[in-house]
Coordinates of C-alpha atoms and ligand atoms in Angstrom, one line a residue:
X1 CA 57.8 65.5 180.5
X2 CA 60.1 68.3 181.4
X3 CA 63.5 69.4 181.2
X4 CA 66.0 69.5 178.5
X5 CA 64.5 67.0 175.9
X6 CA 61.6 69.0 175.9
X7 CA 63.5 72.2 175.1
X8 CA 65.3 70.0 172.4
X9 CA 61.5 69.6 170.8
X10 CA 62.3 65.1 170.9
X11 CA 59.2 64.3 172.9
X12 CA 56.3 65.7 170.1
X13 CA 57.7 63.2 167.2
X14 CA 57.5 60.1 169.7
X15 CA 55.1 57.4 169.8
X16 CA 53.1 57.3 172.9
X17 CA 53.1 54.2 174.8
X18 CA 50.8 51.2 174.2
X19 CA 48.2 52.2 177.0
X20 CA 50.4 53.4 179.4
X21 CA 47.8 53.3 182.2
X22 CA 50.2 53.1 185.5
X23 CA 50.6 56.2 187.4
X24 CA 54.0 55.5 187.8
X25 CA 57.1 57.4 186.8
X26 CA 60.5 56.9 186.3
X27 CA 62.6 59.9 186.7
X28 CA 65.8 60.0 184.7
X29 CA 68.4 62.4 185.5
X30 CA 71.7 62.5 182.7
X31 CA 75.0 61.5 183.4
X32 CA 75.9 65.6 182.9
X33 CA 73.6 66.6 186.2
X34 CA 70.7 67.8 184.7
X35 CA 66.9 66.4 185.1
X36 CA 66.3 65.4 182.1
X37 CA 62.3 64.2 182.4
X38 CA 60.1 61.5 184.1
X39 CA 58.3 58.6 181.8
X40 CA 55.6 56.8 182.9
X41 CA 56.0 53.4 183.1
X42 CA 54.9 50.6 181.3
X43 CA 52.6 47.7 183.5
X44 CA 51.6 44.0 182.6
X45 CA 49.0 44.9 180.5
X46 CA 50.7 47.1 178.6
X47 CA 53.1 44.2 177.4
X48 CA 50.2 42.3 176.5
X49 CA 48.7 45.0 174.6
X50 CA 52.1 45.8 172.3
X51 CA 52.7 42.1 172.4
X52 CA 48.5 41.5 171.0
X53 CA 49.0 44.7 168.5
X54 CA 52.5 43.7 167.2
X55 CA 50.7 39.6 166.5
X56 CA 47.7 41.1 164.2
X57 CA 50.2 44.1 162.5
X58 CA 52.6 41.0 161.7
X59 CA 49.9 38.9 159.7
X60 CA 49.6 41.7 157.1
X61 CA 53.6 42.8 157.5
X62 CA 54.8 38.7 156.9
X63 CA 52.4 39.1 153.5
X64 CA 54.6 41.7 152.0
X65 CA 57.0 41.1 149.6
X66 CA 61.4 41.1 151.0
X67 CA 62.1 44.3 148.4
X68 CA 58.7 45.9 150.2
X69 CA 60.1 45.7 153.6
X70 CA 63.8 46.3 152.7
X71 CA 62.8 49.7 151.3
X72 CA 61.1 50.7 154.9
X73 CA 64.6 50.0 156.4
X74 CA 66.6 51.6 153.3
X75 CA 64.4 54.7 154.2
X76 CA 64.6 54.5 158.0
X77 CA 68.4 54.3 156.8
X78 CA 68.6 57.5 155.0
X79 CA 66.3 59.1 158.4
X80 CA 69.0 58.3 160.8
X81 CA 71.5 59.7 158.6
X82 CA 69.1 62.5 158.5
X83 CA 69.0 63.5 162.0
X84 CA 72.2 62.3 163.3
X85 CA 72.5 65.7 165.2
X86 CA 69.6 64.7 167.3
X87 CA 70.3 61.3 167.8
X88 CA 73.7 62.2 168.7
X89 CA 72.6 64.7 171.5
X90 CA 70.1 62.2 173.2
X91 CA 72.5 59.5 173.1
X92 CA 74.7 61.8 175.0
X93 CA 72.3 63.8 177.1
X94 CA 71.1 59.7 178.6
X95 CA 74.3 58.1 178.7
X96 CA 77.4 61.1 179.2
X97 CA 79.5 59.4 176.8
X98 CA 81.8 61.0 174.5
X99 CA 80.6 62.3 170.9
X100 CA 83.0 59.8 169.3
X101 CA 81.2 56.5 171.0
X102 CA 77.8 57.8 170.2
X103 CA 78.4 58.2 166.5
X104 CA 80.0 54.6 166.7
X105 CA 76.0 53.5 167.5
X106 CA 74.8 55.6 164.1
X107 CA 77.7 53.8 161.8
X108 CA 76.4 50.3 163.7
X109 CA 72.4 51.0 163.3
X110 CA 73.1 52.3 159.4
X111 CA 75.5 49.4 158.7
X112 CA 73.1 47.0 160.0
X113 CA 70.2 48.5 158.1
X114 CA 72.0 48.8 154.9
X115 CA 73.9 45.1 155.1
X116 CA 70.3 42.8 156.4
X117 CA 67.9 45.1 153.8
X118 CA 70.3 44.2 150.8
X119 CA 71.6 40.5 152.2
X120 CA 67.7 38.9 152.2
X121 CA 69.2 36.1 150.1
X122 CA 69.0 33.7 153.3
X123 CA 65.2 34.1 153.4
X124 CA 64.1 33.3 149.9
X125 CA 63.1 29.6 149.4
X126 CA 65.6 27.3 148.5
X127 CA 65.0 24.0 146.4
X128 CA 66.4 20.4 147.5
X129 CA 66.7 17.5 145.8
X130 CA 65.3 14.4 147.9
X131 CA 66.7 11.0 148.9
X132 CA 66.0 10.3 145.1
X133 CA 66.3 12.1 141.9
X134 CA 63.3 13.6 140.7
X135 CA 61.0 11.5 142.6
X136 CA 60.8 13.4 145.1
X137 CA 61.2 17.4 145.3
X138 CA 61.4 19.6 148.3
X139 CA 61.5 23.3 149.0
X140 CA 62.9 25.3 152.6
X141 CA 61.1 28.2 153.9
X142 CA 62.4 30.4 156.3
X143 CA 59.2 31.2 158.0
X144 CA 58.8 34.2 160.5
X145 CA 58.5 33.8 164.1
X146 CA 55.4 35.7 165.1
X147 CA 56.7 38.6 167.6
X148 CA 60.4 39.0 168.8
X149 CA 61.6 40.3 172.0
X150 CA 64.0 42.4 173.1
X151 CA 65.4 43.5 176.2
X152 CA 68.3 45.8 176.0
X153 CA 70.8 47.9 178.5
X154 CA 71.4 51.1 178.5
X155 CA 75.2 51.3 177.4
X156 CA 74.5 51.4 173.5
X157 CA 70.8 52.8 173.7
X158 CA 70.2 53.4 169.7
X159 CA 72.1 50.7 168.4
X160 CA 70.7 47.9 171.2
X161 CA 67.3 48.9 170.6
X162 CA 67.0 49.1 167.1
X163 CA 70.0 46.8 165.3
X164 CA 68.6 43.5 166.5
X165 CA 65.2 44.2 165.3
X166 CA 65.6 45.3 161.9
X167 CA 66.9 41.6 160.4
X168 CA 63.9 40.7 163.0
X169 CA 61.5 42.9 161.1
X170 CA 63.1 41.7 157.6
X171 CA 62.5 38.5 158.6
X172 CA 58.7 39.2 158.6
X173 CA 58.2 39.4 162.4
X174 CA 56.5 42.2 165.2
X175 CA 58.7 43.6 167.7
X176 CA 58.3 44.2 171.2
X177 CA 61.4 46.6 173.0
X178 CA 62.0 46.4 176.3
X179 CA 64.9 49.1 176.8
X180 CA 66.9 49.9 179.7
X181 CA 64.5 52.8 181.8
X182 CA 68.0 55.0 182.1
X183 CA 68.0 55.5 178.0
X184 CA 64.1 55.0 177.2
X185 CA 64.2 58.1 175.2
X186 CA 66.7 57.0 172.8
X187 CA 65.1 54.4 171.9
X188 CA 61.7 55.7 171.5
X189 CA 63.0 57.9 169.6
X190 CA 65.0 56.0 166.8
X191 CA 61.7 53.6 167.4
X192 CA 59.8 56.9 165.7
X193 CA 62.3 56.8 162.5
X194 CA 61.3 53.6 161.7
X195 CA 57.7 55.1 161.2
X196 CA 58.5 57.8 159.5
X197 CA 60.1 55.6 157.4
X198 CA 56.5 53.3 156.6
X199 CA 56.9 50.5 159.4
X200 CA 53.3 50.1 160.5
X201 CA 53.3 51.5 164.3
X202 CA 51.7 48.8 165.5
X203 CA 54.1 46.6 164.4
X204 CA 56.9 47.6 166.4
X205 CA 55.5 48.6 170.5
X206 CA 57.8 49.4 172.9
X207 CA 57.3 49.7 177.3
X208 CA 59.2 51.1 179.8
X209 CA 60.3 50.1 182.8
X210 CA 62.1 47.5 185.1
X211 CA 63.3 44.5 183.7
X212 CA 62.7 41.8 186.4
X213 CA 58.7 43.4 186.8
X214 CA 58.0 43.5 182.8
X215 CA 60.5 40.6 181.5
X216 CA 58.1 37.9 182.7
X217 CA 55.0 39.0 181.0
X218 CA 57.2 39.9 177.8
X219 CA 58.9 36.6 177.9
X220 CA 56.1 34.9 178.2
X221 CA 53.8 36.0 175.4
X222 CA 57.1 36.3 172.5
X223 CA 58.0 34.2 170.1
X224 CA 61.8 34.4 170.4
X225 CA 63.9 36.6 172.6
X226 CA 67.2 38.6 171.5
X227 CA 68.4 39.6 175.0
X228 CA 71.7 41.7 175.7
X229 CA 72.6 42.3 179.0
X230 CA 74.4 40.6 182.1
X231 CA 75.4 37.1 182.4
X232 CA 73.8 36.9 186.2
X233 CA 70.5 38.1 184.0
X234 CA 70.7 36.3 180.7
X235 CA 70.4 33.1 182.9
X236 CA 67.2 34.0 184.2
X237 CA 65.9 34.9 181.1
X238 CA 67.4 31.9 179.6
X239 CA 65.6 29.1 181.7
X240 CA 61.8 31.6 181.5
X241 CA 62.7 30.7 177.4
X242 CA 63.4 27.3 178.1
X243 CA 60.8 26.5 180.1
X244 CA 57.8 28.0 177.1
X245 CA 60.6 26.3 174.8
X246 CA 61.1 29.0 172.5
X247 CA 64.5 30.6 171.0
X248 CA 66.7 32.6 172.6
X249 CA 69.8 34.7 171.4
X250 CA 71.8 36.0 175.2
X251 CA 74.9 38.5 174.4
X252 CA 76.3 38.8 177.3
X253 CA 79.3 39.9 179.7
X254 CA 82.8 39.4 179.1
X255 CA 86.4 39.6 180.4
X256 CA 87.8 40.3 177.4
X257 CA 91.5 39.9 177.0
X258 CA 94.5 41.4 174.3
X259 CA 98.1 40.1 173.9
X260 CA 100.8 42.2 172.8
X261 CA 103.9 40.2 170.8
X262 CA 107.2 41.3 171.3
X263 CA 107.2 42.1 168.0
X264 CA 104.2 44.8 168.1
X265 CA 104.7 48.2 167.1
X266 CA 104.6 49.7 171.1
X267 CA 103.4 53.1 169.9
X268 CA 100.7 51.7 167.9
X269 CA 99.8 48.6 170.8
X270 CA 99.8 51.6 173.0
X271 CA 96.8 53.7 170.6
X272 CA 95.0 50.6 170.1
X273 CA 95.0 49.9 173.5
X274 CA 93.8 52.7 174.8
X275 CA 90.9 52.9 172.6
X276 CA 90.2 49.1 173.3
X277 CA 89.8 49.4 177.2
X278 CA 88.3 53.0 177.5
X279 CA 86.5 53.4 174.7
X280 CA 83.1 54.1 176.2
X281 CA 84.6 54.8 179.8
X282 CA 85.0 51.1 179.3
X283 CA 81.2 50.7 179.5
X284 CA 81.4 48.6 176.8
X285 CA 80.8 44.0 176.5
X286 CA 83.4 44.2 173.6
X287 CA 85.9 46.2 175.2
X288 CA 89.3 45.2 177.1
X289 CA 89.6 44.3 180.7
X290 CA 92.9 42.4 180.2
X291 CA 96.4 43.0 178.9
X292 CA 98.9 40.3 178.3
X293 CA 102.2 42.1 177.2
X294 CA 105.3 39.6 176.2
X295 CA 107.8 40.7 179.1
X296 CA 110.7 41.9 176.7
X297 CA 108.5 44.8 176.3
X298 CA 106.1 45.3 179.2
X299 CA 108.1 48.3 180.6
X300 CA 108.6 50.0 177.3
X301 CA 104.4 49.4 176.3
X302 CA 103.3 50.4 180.5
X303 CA 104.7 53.6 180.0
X304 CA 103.6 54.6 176.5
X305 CA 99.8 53.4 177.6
X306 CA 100.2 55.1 180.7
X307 CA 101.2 58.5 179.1
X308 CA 98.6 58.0 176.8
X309 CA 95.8 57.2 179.1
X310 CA 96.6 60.1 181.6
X311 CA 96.8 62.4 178.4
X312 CA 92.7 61.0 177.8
X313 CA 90.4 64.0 178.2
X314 CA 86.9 64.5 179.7
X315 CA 83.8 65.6 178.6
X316 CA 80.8 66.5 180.8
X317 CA 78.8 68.1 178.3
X318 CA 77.0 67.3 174.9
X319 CA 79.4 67.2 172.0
X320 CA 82.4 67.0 170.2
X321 CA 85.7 66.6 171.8
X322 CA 87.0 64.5 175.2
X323 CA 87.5 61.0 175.2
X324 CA 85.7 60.0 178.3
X325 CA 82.7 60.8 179.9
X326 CA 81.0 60.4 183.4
X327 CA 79.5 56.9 184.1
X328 CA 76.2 55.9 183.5
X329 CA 75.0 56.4 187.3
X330 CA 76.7 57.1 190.6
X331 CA 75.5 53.5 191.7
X332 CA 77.4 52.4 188.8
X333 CA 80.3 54.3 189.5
X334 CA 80.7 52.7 193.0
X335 CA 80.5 49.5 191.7
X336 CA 83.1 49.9 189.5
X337 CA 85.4 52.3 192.5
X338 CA 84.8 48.8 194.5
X339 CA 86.8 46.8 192.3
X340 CA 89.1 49.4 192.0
X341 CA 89.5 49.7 196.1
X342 CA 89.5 45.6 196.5
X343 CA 92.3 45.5 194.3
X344 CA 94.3 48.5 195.7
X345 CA 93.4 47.2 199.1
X346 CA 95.4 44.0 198.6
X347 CA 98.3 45.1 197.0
X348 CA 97.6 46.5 193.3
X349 CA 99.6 49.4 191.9
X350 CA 97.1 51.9 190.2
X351 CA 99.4 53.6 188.0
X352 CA 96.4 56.2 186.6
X353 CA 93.1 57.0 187.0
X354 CA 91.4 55.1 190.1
X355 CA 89.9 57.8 192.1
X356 CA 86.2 58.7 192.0
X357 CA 85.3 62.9 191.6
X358 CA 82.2 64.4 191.4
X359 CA 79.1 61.5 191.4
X360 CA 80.3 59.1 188.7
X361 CA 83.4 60.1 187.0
X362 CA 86.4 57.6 187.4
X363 CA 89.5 58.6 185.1
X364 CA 90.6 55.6 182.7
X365 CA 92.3 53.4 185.0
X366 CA 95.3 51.0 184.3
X367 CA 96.3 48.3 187.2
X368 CA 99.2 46.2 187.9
X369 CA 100.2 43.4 190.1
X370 CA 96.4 42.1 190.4
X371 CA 96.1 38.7 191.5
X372 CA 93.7 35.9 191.8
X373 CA 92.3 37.0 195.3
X374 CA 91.1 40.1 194.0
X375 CA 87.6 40.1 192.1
X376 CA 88.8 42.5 189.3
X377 CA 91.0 39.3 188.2
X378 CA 88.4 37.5 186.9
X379 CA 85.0 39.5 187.0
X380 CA 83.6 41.8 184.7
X381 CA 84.1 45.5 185.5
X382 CA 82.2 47.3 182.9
X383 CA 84.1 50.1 183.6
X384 CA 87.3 52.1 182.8
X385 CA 89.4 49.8 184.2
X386 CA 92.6 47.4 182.9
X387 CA 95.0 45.0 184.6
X388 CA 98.1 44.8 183.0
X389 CA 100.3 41.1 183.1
X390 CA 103.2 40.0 181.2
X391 CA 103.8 36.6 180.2
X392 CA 106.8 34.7 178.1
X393 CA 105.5 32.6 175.5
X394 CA 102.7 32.4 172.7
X395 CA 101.6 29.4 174.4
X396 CA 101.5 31.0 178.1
X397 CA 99.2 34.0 176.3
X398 CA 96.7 31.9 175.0
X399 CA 96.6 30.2 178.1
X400 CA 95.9 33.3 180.1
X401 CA 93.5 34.9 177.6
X402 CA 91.4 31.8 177.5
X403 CA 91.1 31.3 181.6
X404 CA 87.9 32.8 181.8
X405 CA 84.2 31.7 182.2
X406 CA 83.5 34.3 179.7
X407 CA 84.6 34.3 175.8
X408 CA 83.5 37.1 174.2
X409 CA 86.4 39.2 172.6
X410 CA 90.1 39.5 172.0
X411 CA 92.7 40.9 170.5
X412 CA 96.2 39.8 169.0
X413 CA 98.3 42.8 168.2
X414 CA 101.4 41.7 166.3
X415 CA 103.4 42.8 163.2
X416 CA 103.6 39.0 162.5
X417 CA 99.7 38.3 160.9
X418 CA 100.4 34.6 160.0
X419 CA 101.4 33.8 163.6
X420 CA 98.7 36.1 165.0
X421 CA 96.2 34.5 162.7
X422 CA 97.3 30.9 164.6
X423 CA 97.1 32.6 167.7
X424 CA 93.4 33.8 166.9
X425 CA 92.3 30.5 166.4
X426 CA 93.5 29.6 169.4
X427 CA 91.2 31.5 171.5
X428 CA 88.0 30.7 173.2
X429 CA 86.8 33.8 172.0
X430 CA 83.4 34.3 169.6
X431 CA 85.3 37.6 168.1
X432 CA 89.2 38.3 168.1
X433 CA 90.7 41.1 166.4
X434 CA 93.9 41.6 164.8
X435 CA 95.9 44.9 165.5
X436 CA 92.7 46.0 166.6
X437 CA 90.3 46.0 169.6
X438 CA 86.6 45.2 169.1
X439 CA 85.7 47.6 165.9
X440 CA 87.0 45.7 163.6
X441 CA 85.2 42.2 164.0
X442 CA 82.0 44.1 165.4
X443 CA 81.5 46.7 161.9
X444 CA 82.2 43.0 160.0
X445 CA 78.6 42.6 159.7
X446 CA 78.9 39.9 157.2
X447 CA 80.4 37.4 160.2
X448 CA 78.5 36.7 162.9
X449 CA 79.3 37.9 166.7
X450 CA 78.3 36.6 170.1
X451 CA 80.2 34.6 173.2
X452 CA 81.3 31.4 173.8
X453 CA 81.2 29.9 177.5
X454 CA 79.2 32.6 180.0
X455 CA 78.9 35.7 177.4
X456 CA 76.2 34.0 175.9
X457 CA 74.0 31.9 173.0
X458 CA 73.2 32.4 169.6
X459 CA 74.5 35.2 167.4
X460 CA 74.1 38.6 165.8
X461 CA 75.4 39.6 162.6
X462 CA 76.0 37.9 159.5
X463 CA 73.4 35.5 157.9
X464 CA 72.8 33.6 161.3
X465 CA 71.6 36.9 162.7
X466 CA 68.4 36.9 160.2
X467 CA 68.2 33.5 160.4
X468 CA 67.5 32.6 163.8
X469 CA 64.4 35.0 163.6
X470 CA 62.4 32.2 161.6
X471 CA 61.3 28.7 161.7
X472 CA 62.3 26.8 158.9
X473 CA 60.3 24.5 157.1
X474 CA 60.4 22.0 154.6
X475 CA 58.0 21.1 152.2
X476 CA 58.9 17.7 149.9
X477 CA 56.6 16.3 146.9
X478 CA 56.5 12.8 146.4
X479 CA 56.4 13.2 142.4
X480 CA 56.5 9.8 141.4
X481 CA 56.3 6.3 143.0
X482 CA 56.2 6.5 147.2
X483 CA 58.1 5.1 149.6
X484 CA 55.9 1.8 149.9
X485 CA 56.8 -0.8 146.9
X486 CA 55.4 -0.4 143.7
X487 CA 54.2 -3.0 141.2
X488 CA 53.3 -5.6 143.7
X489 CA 56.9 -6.1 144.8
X490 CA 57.5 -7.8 147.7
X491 CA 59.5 -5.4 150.4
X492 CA 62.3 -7.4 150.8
X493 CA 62.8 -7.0 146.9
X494 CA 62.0 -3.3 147.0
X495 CA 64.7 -2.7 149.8
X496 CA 67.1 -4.4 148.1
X497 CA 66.0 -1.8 145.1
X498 CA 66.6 1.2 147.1
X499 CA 69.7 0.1 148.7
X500 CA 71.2 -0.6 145.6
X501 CA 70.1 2.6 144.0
X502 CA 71.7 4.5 147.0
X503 CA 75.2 2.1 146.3
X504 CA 75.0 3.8 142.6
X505 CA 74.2 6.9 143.5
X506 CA 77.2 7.4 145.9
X507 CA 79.5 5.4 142.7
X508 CA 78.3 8.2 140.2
X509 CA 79.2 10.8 142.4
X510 CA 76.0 12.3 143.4
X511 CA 75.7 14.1 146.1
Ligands
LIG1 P1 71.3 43.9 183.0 O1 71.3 42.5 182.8 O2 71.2 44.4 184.4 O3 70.1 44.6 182.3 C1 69.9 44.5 180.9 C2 68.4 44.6 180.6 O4 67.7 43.5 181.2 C3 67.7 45.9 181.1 O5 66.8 46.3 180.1 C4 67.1 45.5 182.3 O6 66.0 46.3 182.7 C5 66.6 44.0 182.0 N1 66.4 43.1 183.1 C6 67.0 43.2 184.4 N2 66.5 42.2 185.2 C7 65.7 41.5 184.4 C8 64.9 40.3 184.6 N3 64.9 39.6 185.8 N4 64.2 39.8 183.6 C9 64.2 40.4 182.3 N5 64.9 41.5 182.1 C10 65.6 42.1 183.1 O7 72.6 44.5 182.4 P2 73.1 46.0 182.4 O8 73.9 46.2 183.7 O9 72.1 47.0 182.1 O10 74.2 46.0 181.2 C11 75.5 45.7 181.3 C12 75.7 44.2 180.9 O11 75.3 44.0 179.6 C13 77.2 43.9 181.0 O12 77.4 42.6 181.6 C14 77.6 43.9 179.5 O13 78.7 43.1 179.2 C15 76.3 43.3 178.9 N6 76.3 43.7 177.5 C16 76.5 42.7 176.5 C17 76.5 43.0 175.2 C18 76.8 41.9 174.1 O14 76.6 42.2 173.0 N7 77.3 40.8 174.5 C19 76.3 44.3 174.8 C20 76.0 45.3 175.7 C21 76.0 45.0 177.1

């Protein structure tokens, strides 16, 4: 370990890896230039070790009572809030995005902490009534899993490393992390919090490293895995679950698309906008690839998004201020200057932004006239970068928006809430936002978020989110009589009996 972190006085208060006996290192430089340190990475048997560990801590973590483990993330709450200054700088210092985005990760991992630890409700066991009254009574259990998975990407380090797992850990499970190598740090050290706050280290294990070397072995010992990444990825992942046959929740890519009414507020479509597409650099699943505007205003809204997107500022250093940053990694940034150069190539207009400087910057970038043979039209950029369209009607909108493999965001932005509302439900969309970009459904922690079609399975957020991190089971007491005829009665008697009871039953209005 060398370098910056090191001056920062991180590296002390992290765990060490499981056994960490690999010589070999990954080297992470930031996004701002500087060589930030080199981790040693994780191997097979490291996975199995956290994986083993995180089996045995679970037995004695699934005995304790909810309120006992909702106070360890009530505390790990208060820790984040605690050292946001830190936590801020890392997430800056691995990923060079603004200030601004990073503290969006703090609001997401203290919203999530506060809204699972106090909304256990889901888990406690619930009584049934059987097929008859009092004759037979039955209890659900929401039993944990065993150990939980997760692989994450390096584009929201804190809250992708650590939001997932705490309705995991609620739940009564062991974690296992696999984060992206880029923002390791991060995520080991949020990872720390969680001890400080009481979580049982061996509970919780983290390695380090690539994903196709160390997802096998992961995927193959877990109980469940909470993937977020790429589409072209979460299939992979997706058949390794199928094939052991256990759960798996995939948030993937998207193409996400907004439509601006003729009645919108252009000022206001043009803010929203802008934060929509760029927020991030655009480095972001929920953000905006896509702009429908209705064509009575697409000159008006193009030029008050295009003043305000050239009017965006950078920032290449840690801290407040600046509204983008540099991308993740110059191989990043020439994927995304390829789309940018296909489309330019064959006839787009780039009217700002679309010119690389330095390694990996690429200014917020707004294009018009892309078309079907260009592959910005239809795949997924993850990058600063828009296409502009118009279209005529409601009904030509919704059939723009929704002509995509992927459905994992939208947005309606219209003074009109009753027909934007009708739009909403429209779209093949597993979030959509009105007169607003992503934030709004994503902080509603009380509804659950994922994809429909190619952005994925399963879902985070709401009660779904706990959930899905436990097997249920149902256990039903035969109190009286059984289900074989009683008192010597023949069984065509005895079904006659029942069937008759269940004719009553429906006439009384039980239900
Ligand atoms: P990626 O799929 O390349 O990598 C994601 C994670 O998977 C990393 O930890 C990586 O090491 C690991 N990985 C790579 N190959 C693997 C394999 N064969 N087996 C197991 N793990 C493997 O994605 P990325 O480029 O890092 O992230 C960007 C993508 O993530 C975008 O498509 C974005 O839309 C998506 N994303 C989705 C959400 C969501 O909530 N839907 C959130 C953030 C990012």
């Amino acid at each position: 370990m060398a370098g910056v972190i090191e001056e920062l006085h991180y590296w002390p208060r992290v765990v060490a890896l499981p056994t960490n006996t690999s010589q070999d290192c990954v080297n992470i430089r930031s996004p701002y230039g500087e060589e930030l340190y080199s981790l040693n990475v994780s191997t097979e048997g490291d996975v199995t070790t956290a994986v083993q560990a995180a089996r045995v801590a679970q037995r004695t973590w699934a005995t304790r009572s909810l309120r006992e483990r909702a106070k360890v993330i009530l505390a790990f709450h208060d820790l984040v809030l605690a050292n946001k200054s830190e936590l801020l700088d890392l997430i800056q210092w691995e990923t060079g995005k603004p200030r601004r985005d990073a503290n969006e990760e703090l609001l997401d991992v203290t919203l999530n902490a506060r809204y699972y630890a106090r909304h256990l409700g889901a888990l406690k066991d619930r009584r049934h009534s059987g097929a008859f009254p009092l004759l037979i009574s039955a209890i659900e259990r929401h039993v944990p899993l065993g150990v939980v998975g997760i692989i994450a990407p390096w584009n929201y380090p804190l809250t992708l490393a650590v939001s997932d797992a705490l309705p995991a850990l609620l739940a009564g499970n062991g974690v296992v992390l696999k984060p992206d190598p880029l923002t390791s740090v991060t995520a080991l050290y949020v990872i720390d919090l969680l001890y400080q706050a009481g979580l049982p280290r061996e509970l919780f294990g983290v390695v380090i490293g690539d994903g196709a070397q160390l997802g096998t072995p992961l995927i193959n010992q877990v109980d469940f895995l909470m993937f977020t990444g790429s589409t072209k990825v979460g299939r992979i992942v997706a058949a390794q679950c199928g094939e052991r046959l256990i759960g798996s929740a995939l948030e993937l890519g998207g193409k996400n698309a907004m439509i601006i009414r003729a009645d919108a507020d252009i000022e206001k479509a043009a803010e929203i906008a802008t934060r929509a597409c760029f927020g991030n650099t655009g480095q972001l699943c929920i953000s905006i690839e896509r702009l429908y505007v209705h064509d009575s205003i697409e000159q008006e809204f193009l030029n008050a998004f295009i003043r305000r997107t050239r009017a965006m500022t950078y920032q290449g250093s840690v801290g407040w201020g600046g509204s983008y940053g540099p991308l993740i990694s110059p191989v990043h940034a020439a994927r995304v200057m390829a789309f940018i150069t296909d489309a330019r190539e064959k006839g787009a207009t780039v009217h700002a932004g679309g010119e690389l400087s330095g390694d990996a910057t690429i200014a917020p970038t707004i294009l018009t006239g892309v078309a079907e043979n260009m592959n910005v039209c239809r795949e997924e950029t993850f990058g600063p970068v828009v296409s502009v369209s118009s279209y005529s009607s409601d009904a030509q909108a919704i059939e723009l928006a929704n002509d995509s493999e992927y459905g994992l965001n939208a947005s309606v932005i219209s003074r009109d809430k009753k027909r934007a509302l009708s739009i909403a439900k429209q779209l093949k969309a597993g979030t959509v936002n009105i007169n607003e970009g992503y934030a709004t459904a994503w902080s509603t922690l009380g509804s659950p978020m994922g994809g429909f079609g190619a952005s994925g399975l399963g879902r985070r957020h709401g009660l779904a989110g706990i959930v899905q991190y436990t097997e249920s089971q149902t256990i039903a007491t035969q109190n009286a009589l059984g289900f074989g005829p009683p008192f010597g009665l023949s069984d065509e008697k005895w079904g006659n009996l029942l069937t008759t009871s269940l004719g009553l039953m429906k006439r009384i209005g039980w239900r």
